[in-house]
Amino acid sequence: FSYAENLIEEIIDRYDGGSPKTVYYIKQVGDEKELVIIKKYYENGELKSQEKRKSGKEFETLWYYENGQIAAKGNYLGAVRVGAWTHYYENGEIRTKGSYSYKTDTGYVSPREGIWTEYYENGQIKEEASFKNGKPEGGWTYYNKDGSVEKKEIYKNGVMER
């Protein structure tokens, strides 16, 4: 992430060896201060995660493996995952892709929504699954590592029909 404005860097906590664990980047306009970026580090100094405020309580988030590869990217609204998320294997290949919806009126907190795709480490699709309000809904297809179909299932309201 990059931020054009000059930001105040504030180290929130450190590891026993003195290296930063959590760093806040704060934008100040007059007397108003706004937290805009949060960075967390592994003890070896590598970046563990960074969150950039999009608006209000919504943050765009990147998580990293200790080797520097991206582990996951997506958005949080407060502490709840929302919108599109992608998780990666340590080799950089996509592990899963899908979306979360945030519905307070239904009692669901960030359920999976729509199509979720899981991949083998070689990049082949492992599973395609459909969700509605966090429950399996519609067709699910499972694949072998060579890309051939292993099996198919149909769900309705979270219950497998066939």
PDB file of C-alpha atoms in Angstrom:
ATOM      1  CA  PHE A   1       0.000   0.000   0.000  1.00  0.00           C
ATOM      2  CA  SER A   2       1.099   3.548  -0.451  1.00  0.00           C
ATOM      3  CA  TYR A   3      -0.272   6.707   1.071  1.00  0.00           C
ATOM      4  CA  ALA A   4       0.437  10.144  -0.404  1.00  0.00           C
ATOM      5  CA  GLU A   5       0.075  12.213   2.793  1.00  0.00           C
ATOM      6  CA  ASN A   6       2.808  12.579   5.363  1.00  0.00           C
ATOM      7  CA  LEU A   7       2.043  10.148   8.147  1.00  0.00           C
ATOM      8  CA  ILE A   8       3.111   9.969  11.759  1.00  0.00           C
ATOM      9  CA  GLU A   9       4.739   6.623  12.550  1.00  0.00           C
ATOM     10  CA  GLU A  10       4.004   5.278  16.029  1.00  0.00           C
ATOM     11  CA  ILE A  11       5.528   1.996  17.252  1.00  0.00           C
ATOM     12  CA  ILE A  12       2.847   0.399  19.444  1.00  0.00           C
ATOM     13  CA  ASP A  13       4.779  -2.615  20.715  1.00  0.00           C
ATOM     14  CA  ARG A  14       8.122  -4.343  20.255  1.00  0.00           C
ATOM     15  CA  TYR A  15       9.569  -7.820  20.515  1.00  0.00           C
ATOM     16  CA  ASP A  16      11.944  -8.534  23.413  1.00  0.00           C
ATOM     17  CA  GLY A  17      14.897  -7.966  21.065  1.00  0.00           C
ATOM     18  CA  GLY A  18      13.660  -4.433  20.325  1.00  0.00           C
ATOM     19  CA  SER A  19      12.367  -4.888  16.782  1.00  0.00           C
ATOM     20  CA  PRO A  20       8.894  -3.452  16.040  1.00  0.00           C
ATOM     21  CA  LYS A  21       5.912  -5.791  16.401  1.00  0.00           C
ATOM     22  CA  THR A  22       3.070  -3.353  15.570  1.00  0.00           C
ATOM     23  CA  VAL A  23       3.361   0.069  13.926  1.00  0.00           C
ATOM     24  CA  TYR A  24       0.539   2.571  13.393  1.00  0.00           C
ATOM     25  CA  TYR A  25       0.603   5.232  10.701  1.00  0.00           C
ATOM     26  CA  ILE A  26      -1.542   8.203  11.643  1.00  0.00           C
ATOM     27  CA  LYS A  27      -2.728  11.080   9.479  1.00  0.00           C
ATOM     28  CA  GLN A  28      -3.088  14.352  11.353  1.00  0.00           C
ATOM     29  CA  VAL A  29      -5.024  17.332  10.067  1.00  0.00           C
ATOM     30  CA  GLY A  30      -5.149  20.124  12.644  1.00  0.00           C
ATOM     31  CA  ASP A  31      -6.149  18.552  15.958  1.00  0.00           C
ATOM     32  CA  GLU A  32      -7.780  15.553  14.240  1.00  0.00           C
ATOM     33  CA  LYS A  33      -5.885  12.246  14.102  1.00  0.00           C
ATOM     34  CA  GLU A  34      -6.919   9.268  12.016  1.00  0.00           C
ATOM     35  CA  LEU A  35      -5.339   5.811  12.016  1.00  0.00           C
ATOM     36  CA  VAL A  36      -4.841   4.957   8.329  1.00  0.00           C
ATOM     37  CA  ILE A  37      -2.334   2.064   8.216  1.00  0.00           C
ATOM     38  CA  ILE A  38      -1.450  -0.718  10.651  1.00  0.00           C
ATOM     39  CA  LYS A  39       1.626  -2.857  10.019  1.00  0.00           C
ATOM     40  CA  LYS A  40       2.537  -5.965  12.013  1.00  0.00           C
ATOM     41  CA  TYR A  41       5.896  -7.701  11.794  1.00  0.00           C
ATOM     42  CA  TYR A  42       7.363 -11.129  12.471  1.00  0.00           C
ATOM     43  CA  GLU A  43      10.147 -11.225  15.040  1.00  0.00           C
ATOM     44  CA  ASN A  44      12.687 -11.558  12.191  1.00  0.00           C
ATOM     45  CA  GLY A  45      11.557  -8.130  10.881  1.00  0.00           C
ATOM     46  CA  GLU A  46       9.574  -9.423   7.899  1.00  0.00           C
ATOM     47  CA  LEU A  47       6.159  -7.867   7.349  1.00  0.00           C
ATOM     48  CA  LYS A  48       3.357 -10.063   8.757  1.00  0.00           C
ATOM     49  CA  SER A  49       0.332  -7.949   7.789  1.00  0.00           C
ATOM     50  CA  GLN A  50      -0.708  -4.495   6.767  1.00  0.00           C
ATOM     51  CA  GLU A  51      -4.110  -2.922   6.922  1.00  0.00           C
ATOM     52  CA  LYS A  52      -5.072   0.261   5.107  1.00  0.00           C
ATOM     53  CA  ARG A  53      -8.234   2.089   6.108  1.00  0.00           C
ATOM     54  CA  LYS A  54     -10.604   2.415   3.167  1.00  0.00           C
ATOM     55  CA  SER A  55     -13.362   4.209   5.074  1.00  0.00           C
ATOM     56  CA  GLY A  56     -14.786   4.192   8.590  1.00  0.00           C
ATOM     57  CA  LYS A  57     -14.083   0.741  10.056  1.00  0.00           C
ATOM     58  CA  GLU A  58     -13.309  -0.908   6.693  1.00  0.00           C
ATOM     59  CA  PHE A  59      -9.708  -1.960   6.111  1.00  0.00           C
ATOM     60  CA  GLU A  60      -8.010  -3.466   3.062  1.00  0.00           C
ATOM     61  CA  THR A  61      -5.755  -6.188   4.450  1.00  0.00           C
ATOM     62  CA  LEU A  62      -2.719  -8.134   3.275  1.00  0.00           C
ATOM     63  CA  TRP A  63      -1.258 -11.038   5.278  1.00  0.00           C
ATOM     64  CA  TYR A  64       2.223 -12.411   4.529  1.00  0.00           C
ATOM     65  CA  TYR A  65       4.177 -15.613   5.104  1.00  0.00           C
ATOM     66  CA  GLU A  66       7.563 -15.188   6.796  1.00  0.00           C
ATOM     67  CA  ASN A  67       9.214 -15.659   3.380  1.00  0.00           C
ATOM     68  CA  GLY A  68       7.495 -12.446   2.160  1.00  0.00           C
ATOM     69  CA  GLN A  69       4.907 -14.132  -0.074  1.00  0.00           C
ATOM     70  CA  ILE A  70       1.310 -12.921   0.273  1.00  0.00           C
ATOM     71  CA  ALA A  71      -0.753 -15.364   2.378  1.00  0.00           C
ATOM     72  CA  ALA A  72      -4.154 -13.650   2.040  1.00  0.00           C
ATOM     73  CA  LYS A  73      -5.782 -10.441   0.895  1.00  0.00           C
ATOM     74  CA  GLY A  74      -9.232  -9.061   1.499  1.00  0.00           C
ATOM     75  CA  ASN A  75     -11.247  -6.564   3.510  1.00  0.00           C
ATOM     76  CA  TYR A  76     -12.365  -6.312   7.114  1.00  0.00           C
ATOM     77  CA  LEU A  77     -15.255  -4.306   8.489  1.00  0.00           C
ATOM     78  CA  GLY A  78     -14.220  -3.995  12.119  1.00  0.00           C
ATOM     79  CA  ALA A  79     -13.162  -7.577  12.951  1.00  0.00           C
ATOM     80  CA  VAL A  80     -15.422  -9.195  10.318  1.00  0.00           C
ATOM     81  CA  ARG A  81     -14.297 -10.379   6.861  1.00  0.00           C
ATOM     82  CA  VAL A  82     -16.292  -8.787   4.038  1.00  0.00           C
ATOM     83  CA  GLY A  83     -16.186  -8.867   0.245  1.00  0.00           C
ATOM     84  CA  ALA A  84     -13.732 -10.765  -1.946  1.00  0.00           C
ATOM     85  CA  TRP A  85     -10.921 -12.721  -0.284  1.00  0.00           C
ATOM     86  CA  THR A  86      -8.026 -14.636  -1.802  1.00  0.00           C
ATOM     87  CA  HIS A  87      -5.746 -17.005   0.124  1.00  0.00           C
ATOM     88  CA  TYR A  88      -2.410 -18.167  -1.266  1.00  0.00           C
ATOM     89  CA  TYR A  89      -0.018 -21.081  -0.838  1.00  0.00           C
ATOM     90  CA  GLU A  90       3.486 -20.209   0.292  1.00  0.00           C
ATOM     91  CA  ASN A  91       4.700 -20.724  -3.301  1.00  0.00           C
ATOM     92  CA  GLY A  92       2.431 -17.859  -4.465  1.00  0.00           C
ATOM     93  CA  GLU A  93      -0.258 -20.027  -6.110  1.00  0.00           C
ATOM     94  CA  ILE A  94      -3.873 -19.261  -5.197  1.00  0.00           C
ATOM     95  CA  ARG A  95      -5.304 -21.549  -2.502  1.00  0.00           C
ATOM     96  CA  THR A  96      -8.911 -20.254  -2.272  1.00  0.00           C
ATOM     97  CA  LYS A  97     -11.022 -17.436  -3.717  1.00  0.00           C
ATOM     98  CA  GLY A  98     -14.447 -16.344  -2.601  1.00  0.00           C
ATOM     99  CA  SER A  99     -16.558 -13.669  -0.949  1.00  0.00           C
ATOM    100  CA  TYR A 100     -18.026 -12.940   2.443  1.00  0.00           C
ATOM    101  CA  SER A 101     -21.226 -10.999   2.990  1.00  0.00           C
ATOM    102  CA  TYR A 102     -22.057  -9.095   6.147  1.00  0.00           C
ATOM    103  CA  LYS A 103     -25.712  -9.288   7.181  1.00  0.00           C
ATOM    104  CA  THR A 104     -26.616  -8.119  10.647  1.00  0.00           C
ATOM    105  CA  ASP A 105     -30.372  -8.326  10.045  1.00  0.00           C
ATOM    106  CA  THR A 106     -30.237 -12.105   9.468  1.00  0.00           C
ATOM    107  CA  GLY A 107     -27.969 -12.874  12.389  1.00  0.00           C
ATOM    108  CA  TYR A 108     -25.169 -14.023  10.059  1.00  0.00           C
ATOM    109  CA  VAL A 109     -21.797 -12.541  10.721  1.00  0.00           C
ATOM    110  CA  SER A 110     -19.674 -12.640   7.583  1.00  0.00           C
ATOM    111  CA  PRO A 111     -20.952 -15.870   5.999  1.00  0.00           C
ATOM    112  CA  ARG A 112     -19.464 -17.226   2.796  1.00  0.00           C
ATOM    113  CA  GLU A 113     -21.514 -16.064  -0.169  1.00  0.00           C
ATOM    114  CA  GLY A 114     -21.560 -17.109  -3.824  1.00  0.00           C
ATOM    115  CA  ILE A 115     -18.942 -19.241  -5.556  1.00  0.00           C
ATOM    116  CA  TRP A 116     -15.848 -20.338  -3.628  1.00  0.00           C
ATOM    117  CA  THR A 117     -13.013 -21.986  -5.530  1.00  0.00           C
ATOM    118  CA  GLU A 118     -10.230 -24.010  -3.918  1.00  0.00           C
ATOM    119  CA  TYR A 119      -7.065 -24.906  -5.821  1.00  0.00           C
ATOM    120  CA  TYR A 120      -4.357 -27.534  -5.590  1.00  0.00           C
ATOM    121  CA  GLU A 121      -0.855 -26.195  -5.038  1.00  0.00           C
ATOM    122  CA  ASN A 122      -0.129 -26.878  -8.730  1.00  0.00           C
ATOM    123  CA  GLY A 123      -2.832 -24.335  -9.724  1.00  0.00           C
ATOM    124  CA  GLN A 124      -5.481 -26.882 -10.792  1.00  0.00           C
ATOM    125  CA  ILE A 125      -8.998 -26.373  -9.406  1.00  0.00           C
ATOM    126  CA  LYS A 126      -9.682 -28.706  -6.478  1.00  0.00           C
ATOM    127  CA  GLU A 127     -13.260 -27.718  -5.616  1.00  0.00           C
ATOM    128  CA  GLU A 128     -15.938 -25.280  -6.739  1.00  0.00           C
ATOM    129  CA  ALA A 129     -18.620 -24.676  -4.152  1.00  0.00           C
ATOM    130  CA  SER A 130     -21.630 -22.398  -3.905  1.00  0.00           C
ATOM    131  CA  PHE A 131     -22.855 -20.750  -0.697  1.00  0.00           C
ATOM    132  CA  LYS A 132     -25.905 -18.735   0.314  1.00  0.00           C
ATOM    133  CA  ASN A 133     -25.907 -17.095   3.752  1.00  0.00           C
ATOM    134  CA  GLY A 134     -22.944 -19.276   4.721  1.00  0.00           C
ATOM    135  CA  LYS A 135     -24.682 -22.568   3.861  1.00  0.00           C
ATOM    136  CA  PRO A 136     -23.952 -24.853   0.918  1.00  0.00           C
ATOM    137  CA  GLU A 137     -26.379 -24.064  -1.900  1.00  0.00           C
ATOM    138  CA  GLY A 138     -26.472 -25.337  -5.486  1.00  0.00           C
ATOM    139  CA  GLY A 139     -23.803 -27.302  -7.302  1.00  0.00           C
ATOM    140  CA  TRP A 140     -20.494 -28.372  -5.831  1.00  0.00           C
ATOM    141  CA  THR A 141     -17.821 -29.977  -8.016  1.00  0.00           C
ATOM    142  CA  TYR A 142     -14.700 -31.773  -6.781  1.00  0.00           C
ATOM    143  CA  TYR A 143     -11.718 -32.287  -9.089  1.00  0.00           C
ATOM    144  CA  ASN A 144      -8.697 -34.594  -9.182  1.00  0.00           C
ATOM    145  CA  LYS A 145      -5.199 -33.083  -9.463  1.00  0.00           C
ATOM    146  CA  ASP A 146      -5.231 -33.776 -13.220  1.00  0.00           C
ATOM    147  CA  GLY A 147      -8.358 -31.618 -13.664  1.00  0.00           C
ATOM    148  CA  SER A 148     -10.829 -34.459 -14.178  1.00  0.00           C
ATOM    149  CA  VAL A 149     -14.101 -34.396 -12.220  1.00  0.00           C
ATOM    150  CA  GLU A 150     -14.030 -36.579  -9.094  1.00  0.00           C
ATOM    151  CA  LYS A 151     -17.661 -36.040  -8.025  1.00  0.00           C
ATOM    152  CA  LYS A 152     -20.546 -33.582  -8.034  1.00  0.00           C
ATOM    153  CA  GLU A 153     -23.036 -32.729  -5.307  1.00  0.00           C
ATOM    154  CA  ILE A 154     -26.184 -30.601  -5.156  1.00  0.00           C
ATOM    155  CA  TYR A 155     -27.148 -28.704  -1.981  1.00  0.00           C
ATOM    156  CA  LYS A 156     -30.332 -26.944  -0.944  1.00  0.00           C
ATOM    157  CA  ASN A 157     -30.487 -24.896   2.283  1.00  0.00           C
ATOM    158  CA  GLY A 158     -27.259 -26.486   3.499  1.00  0.00           C
ATOM    159  CA  VAL A 159     -28.442 -30.075   2.976  1.00  0.00           C
ATOM    160  CA  MET A 160     -26.988 -32.360   0.297  1.00  0.00           C
ATOM    161  CA  GLU A 161     -29.750 -33.571  -2.057  1.00  0.00           C
ATOM    162  CA  ARG A 162     -27.530 -35.741  -4.254  1.00  0.00           C
TER     163      ARG A 162
END
